[in-house]
Short mmCIF file of C-alpha atoms in Angstrom, two decimals:
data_model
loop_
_atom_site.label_atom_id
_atom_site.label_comp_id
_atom_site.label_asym_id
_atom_site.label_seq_id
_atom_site.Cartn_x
_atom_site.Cartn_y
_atom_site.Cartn_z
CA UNK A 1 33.60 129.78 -181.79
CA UNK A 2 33.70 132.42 -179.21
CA UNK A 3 36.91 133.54 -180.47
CA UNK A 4 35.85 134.17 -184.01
CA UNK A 5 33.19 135.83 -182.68
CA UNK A 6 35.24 138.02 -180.82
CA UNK A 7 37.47 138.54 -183.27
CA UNK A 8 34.09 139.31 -185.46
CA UNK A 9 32.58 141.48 -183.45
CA UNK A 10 36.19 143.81 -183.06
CA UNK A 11 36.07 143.97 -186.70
CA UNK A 12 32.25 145.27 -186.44
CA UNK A 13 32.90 147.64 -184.12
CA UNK A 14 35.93 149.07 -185.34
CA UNK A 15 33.84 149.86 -188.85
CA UNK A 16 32.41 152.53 -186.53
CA UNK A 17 35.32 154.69 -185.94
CA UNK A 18 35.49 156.38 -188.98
CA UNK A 19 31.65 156.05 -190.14
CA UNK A 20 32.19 158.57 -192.98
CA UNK A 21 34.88 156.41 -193.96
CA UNK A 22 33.35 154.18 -196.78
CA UNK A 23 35.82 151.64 -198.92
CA UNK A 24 37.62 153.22 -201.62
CA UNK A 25 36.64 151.99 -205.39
CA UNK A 26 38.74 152.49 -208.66
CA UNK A 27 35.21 155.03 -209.39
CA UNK A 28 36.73 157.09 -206.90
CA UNK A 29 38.79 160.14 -206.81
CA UNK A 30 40.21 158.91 -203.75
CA UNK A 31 41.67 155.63 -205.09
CA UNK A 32 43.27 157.61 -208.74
CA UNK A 33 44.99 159.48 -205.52
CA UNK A 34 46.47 156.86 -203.52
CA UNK A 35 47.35 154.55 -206.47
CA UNK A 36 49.66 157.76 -208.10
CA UNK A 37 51.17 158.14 -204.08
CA UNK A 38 51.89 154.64 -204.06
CA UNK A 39 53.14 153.83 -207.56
CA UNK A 40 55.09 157.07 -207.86
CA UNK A 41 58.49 155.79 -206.97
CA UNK A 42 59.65 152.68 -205.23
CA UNK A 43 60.24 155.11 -202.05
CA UNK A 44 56.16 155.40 -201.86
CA UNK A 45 55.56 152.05 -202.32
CA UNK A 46 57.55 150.77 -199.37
CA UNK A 47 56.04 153.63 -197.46
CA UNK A 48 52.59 152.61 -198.35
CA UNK A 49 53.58 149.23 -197.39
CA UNK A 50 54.83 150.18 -193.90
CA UNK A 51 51.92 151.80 -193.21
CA UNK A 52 49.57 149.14 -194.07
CA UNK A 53 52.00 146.66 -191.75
CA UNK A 54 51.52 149.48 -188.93
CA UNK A 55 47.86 148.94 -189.50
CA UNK A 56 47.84 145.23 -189.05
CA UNK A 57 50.43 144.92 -186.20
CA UNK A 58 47.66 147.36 -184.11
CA UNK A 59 44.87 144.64 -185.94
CA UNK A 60 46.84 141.73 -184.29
CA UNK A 61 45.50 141.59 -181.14
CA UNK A 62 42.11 143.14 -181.85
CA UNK A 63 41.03 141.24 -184.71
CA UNK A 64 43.51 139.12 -186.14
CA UNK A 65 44.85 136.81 -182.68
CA UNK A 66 41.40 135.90 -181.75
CA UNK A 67 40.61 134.60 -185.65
CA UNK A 68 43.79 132.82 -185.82
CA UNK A 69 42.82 131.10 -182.36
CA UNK A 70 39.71 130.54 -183.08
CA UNK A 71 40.86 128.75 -186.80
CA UNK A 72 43.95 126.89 -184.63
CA UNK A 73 41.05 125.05 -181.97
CA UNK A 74 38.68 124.79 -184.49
CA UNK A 75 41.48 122.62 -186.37
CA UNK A 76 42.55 120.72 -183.32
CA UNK A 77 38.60 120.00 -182.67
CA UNK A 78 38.41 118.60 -186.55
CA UNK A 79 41.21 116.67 -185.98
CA UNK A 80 40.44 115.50 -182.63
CA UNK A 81 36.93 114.15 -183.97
CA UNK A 82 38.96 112.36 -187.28
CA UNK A 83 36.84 114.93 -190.04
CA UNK A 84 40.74 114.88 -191.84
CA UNK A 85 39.99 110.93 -192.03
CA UNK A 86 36.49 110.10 -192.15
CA UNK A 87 35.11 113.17 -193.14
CA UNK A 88 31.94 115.25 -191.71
CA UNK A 89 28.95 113.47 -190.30
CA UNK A 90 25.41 113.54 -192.18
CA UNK A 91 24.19 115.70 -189.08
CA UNK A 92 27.73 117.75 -189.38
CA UNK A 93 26.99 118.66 -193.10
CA UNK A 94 23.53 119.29 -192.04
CA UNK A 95 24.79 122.09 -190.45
CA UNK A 96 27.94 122.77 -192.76
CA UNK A 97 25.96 123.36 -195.62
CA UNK A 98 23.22 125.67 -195.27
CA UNK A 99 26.05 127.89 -193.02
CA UNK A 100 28.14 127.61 -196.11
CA UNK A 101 25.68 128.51 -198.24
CA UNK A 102 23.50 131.06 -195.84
CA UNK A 103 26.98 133.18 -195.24
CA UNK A 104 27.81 133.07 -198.68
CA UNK A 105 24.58 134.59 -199.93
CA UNK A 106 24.34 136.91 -196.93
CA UNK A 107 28.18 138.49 -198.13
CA UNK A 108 26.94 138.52 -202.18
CA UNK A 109 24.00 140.65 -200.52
CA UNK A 110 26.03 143.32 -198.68
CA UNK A 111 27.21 145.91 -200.31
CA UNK A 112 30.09 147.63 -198.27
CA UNK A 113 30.03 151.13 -200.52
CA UNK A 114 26.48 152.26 -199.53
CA UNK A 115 26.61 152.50 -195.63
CA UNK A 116 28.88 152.21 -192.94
CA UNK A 117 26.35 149.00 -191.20
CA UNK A 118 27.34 146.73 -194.42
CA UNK A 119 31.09 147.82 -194.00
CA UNK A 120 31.16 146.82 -190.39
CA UNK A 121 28.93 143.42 -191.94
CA UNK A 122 30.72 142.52 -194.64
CA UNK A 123 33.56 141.42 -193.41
CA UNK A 124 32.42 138.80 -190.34
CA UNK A 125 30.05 137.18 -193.07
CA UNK A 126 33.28 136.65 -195.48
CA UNK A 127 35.20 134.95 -192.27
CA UNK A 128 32.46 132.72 -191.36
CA UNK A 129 31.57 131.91 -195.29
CA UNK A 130 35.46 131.06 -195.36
CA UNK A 131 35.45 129.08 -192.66
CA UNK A 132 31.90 126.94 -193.70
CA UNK A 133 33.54 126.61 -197.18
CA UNK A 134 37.18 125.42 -196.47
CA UNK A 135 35.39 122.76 -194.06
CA UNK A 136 32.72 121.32 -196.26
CA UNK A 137 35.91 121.44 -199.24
CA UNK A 138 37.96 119.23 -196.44
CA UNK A 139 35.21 116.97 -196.37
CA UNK A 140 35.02 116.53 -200.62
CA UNK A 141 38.36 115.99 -200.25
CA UNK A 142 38.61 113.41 -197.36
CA UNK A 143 35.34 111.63 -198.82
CA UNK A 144 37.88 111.69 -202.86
CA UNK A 145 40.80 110.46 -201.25
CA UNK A 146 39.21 108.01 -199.07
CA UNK A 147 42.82 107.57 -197.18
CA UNK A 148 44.67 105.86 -200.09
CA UNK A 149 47.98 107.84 -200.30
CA UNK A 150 48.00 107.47 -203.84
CA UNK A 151 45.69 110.40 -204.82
CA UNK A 152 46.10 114.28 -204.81
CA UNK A 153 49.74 113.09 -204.78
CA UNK A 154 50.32 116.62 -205.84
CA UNK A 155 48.47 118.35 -203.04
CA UNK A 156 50.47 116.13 -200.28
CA UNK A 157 53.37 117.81 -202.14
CA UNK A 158 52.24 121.22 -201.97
CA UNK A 159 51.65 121.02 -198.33
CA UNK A 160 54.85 119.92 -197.25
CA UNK A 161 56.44 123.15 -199.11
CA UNK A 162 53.67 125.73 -197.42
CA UNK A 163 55.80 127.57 -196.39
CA UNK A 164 57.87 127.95 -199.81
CA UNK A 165 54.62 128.56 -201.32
CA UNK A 166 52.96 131.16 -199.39
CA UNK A 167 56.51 133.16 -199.87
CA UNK A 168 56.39 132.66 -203.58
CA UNK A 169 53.14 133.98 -204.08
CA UNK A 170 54.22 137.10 -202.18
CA UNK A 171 56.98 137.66 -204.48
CA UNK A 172 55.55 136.80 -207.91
CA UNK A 173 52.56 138.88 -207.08
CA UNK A 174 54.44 141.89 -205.83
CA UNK A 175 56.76 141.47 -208.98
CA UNK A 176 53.68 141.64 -210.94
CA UNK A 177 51.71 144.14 -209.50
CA UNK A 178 54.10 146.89 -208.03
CA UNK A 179 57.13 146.15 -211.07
CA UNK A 180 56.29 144.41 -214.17
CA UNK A 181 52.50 145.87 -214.59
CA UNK A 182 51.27 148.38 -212.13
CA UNK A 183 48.70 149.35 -214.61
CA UNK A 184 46.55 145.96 -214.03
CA UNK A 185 45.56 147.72 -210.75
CA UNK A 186 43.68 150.03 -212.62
CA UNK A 187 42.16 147.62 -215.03
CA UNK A 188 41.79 144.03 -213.39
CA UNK A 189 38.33 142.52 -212.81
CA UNK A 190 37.36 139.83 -210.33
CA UNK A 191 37.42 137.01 -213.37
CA UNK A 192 41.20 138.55 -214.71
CA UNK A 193 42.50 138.02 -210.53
CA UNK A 194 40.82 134.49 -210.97
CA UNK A 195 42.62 133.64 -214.09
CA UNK A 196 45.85 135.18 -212.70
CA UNK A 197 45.64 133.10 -209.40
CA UNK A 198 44.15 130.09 -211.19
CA UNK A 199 47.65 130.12 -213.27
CA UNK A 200 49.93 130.77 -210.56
CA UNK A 201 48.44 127.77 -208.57
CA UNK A 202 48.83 125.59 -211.64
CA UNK A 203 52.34 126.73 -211.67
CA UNK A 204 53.11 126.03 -208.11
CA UNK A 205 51.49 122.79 -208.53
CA UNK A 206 53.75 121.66 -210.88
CA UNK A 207 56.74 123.22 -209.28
CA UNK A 208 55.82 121.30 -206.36
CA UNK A 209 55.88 118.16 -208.23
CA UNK A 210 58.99 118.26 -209.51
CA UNK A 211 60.93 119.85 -206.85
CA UNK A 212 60.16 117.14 -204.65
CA UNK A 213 61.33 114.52 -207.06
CA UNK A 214 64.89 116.10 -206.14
CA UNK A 215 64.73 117.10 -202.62
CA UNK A 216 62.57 115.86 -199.64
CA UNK A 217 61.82 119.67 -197.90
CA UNK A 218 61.21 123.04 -199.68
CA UNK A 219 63.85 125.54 -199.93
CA UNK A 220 62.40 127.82 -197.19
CA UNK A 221 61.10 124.43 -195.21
CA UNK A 222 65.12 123.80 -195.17
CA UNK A 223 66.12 126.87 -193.59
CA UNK A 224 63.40 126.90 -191.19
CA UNK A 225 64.53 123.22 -189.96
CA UNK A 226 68.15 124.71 -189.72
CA UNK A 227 67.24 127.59 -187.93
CA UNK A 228 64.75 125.69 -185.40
CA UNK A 229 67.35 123.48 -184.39
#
């Protein structure tokens, strides 16, 4: 925990550099600007896209080593007290929930345009929401399962090709969104990137599925084992 807050409180404080700085919306003069730098040939989109991976290479060990250490013991801690097996105590989701719940509402309530405070707030409360969330969702799941090897076949699948997966989703959506219909930038709302995700999970469910009817590890899963060895 004291590495997320670290890792929180970097991300608070760096708000603060630039305080006239407030996020960019599609409203915004400022956002019509970058999208026609960025979409203007495929030179300015890989420029755009170095510059955003300068940006989180300096965020890695500000913000971004601390979370990911933080998630890592938090993980081992889960394990170590058998949550993956038996699930979250009563006095555990005492706790879970209302932090679930209380960071959720706290994020709905911020509103990063208007000041530079809920900028610097906005995005600790989505990290700790996250984190409340994905464990009480581990618990539904454990508590579902209840051990037997039999169900959410399909999700046992998926996480045995993680890596495959995470790499496809790069790909499809950059295919999407930077070649086959840079105009959805302009137009997509939050229930059109929910429909859009929902499929593509759907998708990689059932790619999952029958991939590993044919082969035991995922294509990039294969190569890593090669390559590790």
């Amino acid at each position: 925990m004291l590495f997320l807050l670290l890792g929180a409180l970097s991300s608070f404080l760096l708000a603060f550099i630039e305080p006239e700085l407030l996020p960019v919306t599609r409203d915004s003069a400022a956002f019509l600007e970058a999208y026609n730098a960025a979409f203007s040939s495929y030179l300015a989109g890989f420029m755009s896209n170095m510059l955003m991976f300068i940006i989180m290479i300096i965020a890695v060990p500000l913000i971004t080593l601390w979370m990911a250490g933080g998630l890592m013991l938090i993980g081992m801690y889960l394990y170590k007290q058998k949550i993956f097996a038996n699930g979250l105590t009563r006095e555990q989701l005492n706790f879970i929930v209302p932090a679930a719940l209380g960071f959720t509402v706290l994020r709905l309530a911020v509103e990063p345009n208007t000041h530079v405070l809920m900028v610097a707030l906005a995005e600790p409360f989505s990290w700790f929401a996250a984190l409340a969330m994905a464990t009480l969702y581990i618990h539904i799941l454990v508590k579902y399962v209840k051990n037997n090897p039999e169900k959410c076949l399909v999700l046992q699948q998926a996480g045995r090709m993680s890596l495959t997966l995470y790499l496809m989703q790069t790909v499809i959506f950059l295919v999407c969104f930077k070649v086959m219909f840079p105009e959805w930038v302009l137009s997509f709302d939050r229930i059109n990137y929910w429909l859009l995700i929902a499929g593509v999970v759907v998708f990689q469910l059932v790619f999952c599925k029958v991939y590993t009817q044919l082969f035991r590890y995922g294509p990039c899963e294969t190569v890593w084992r090669k390559l590790s060895r």
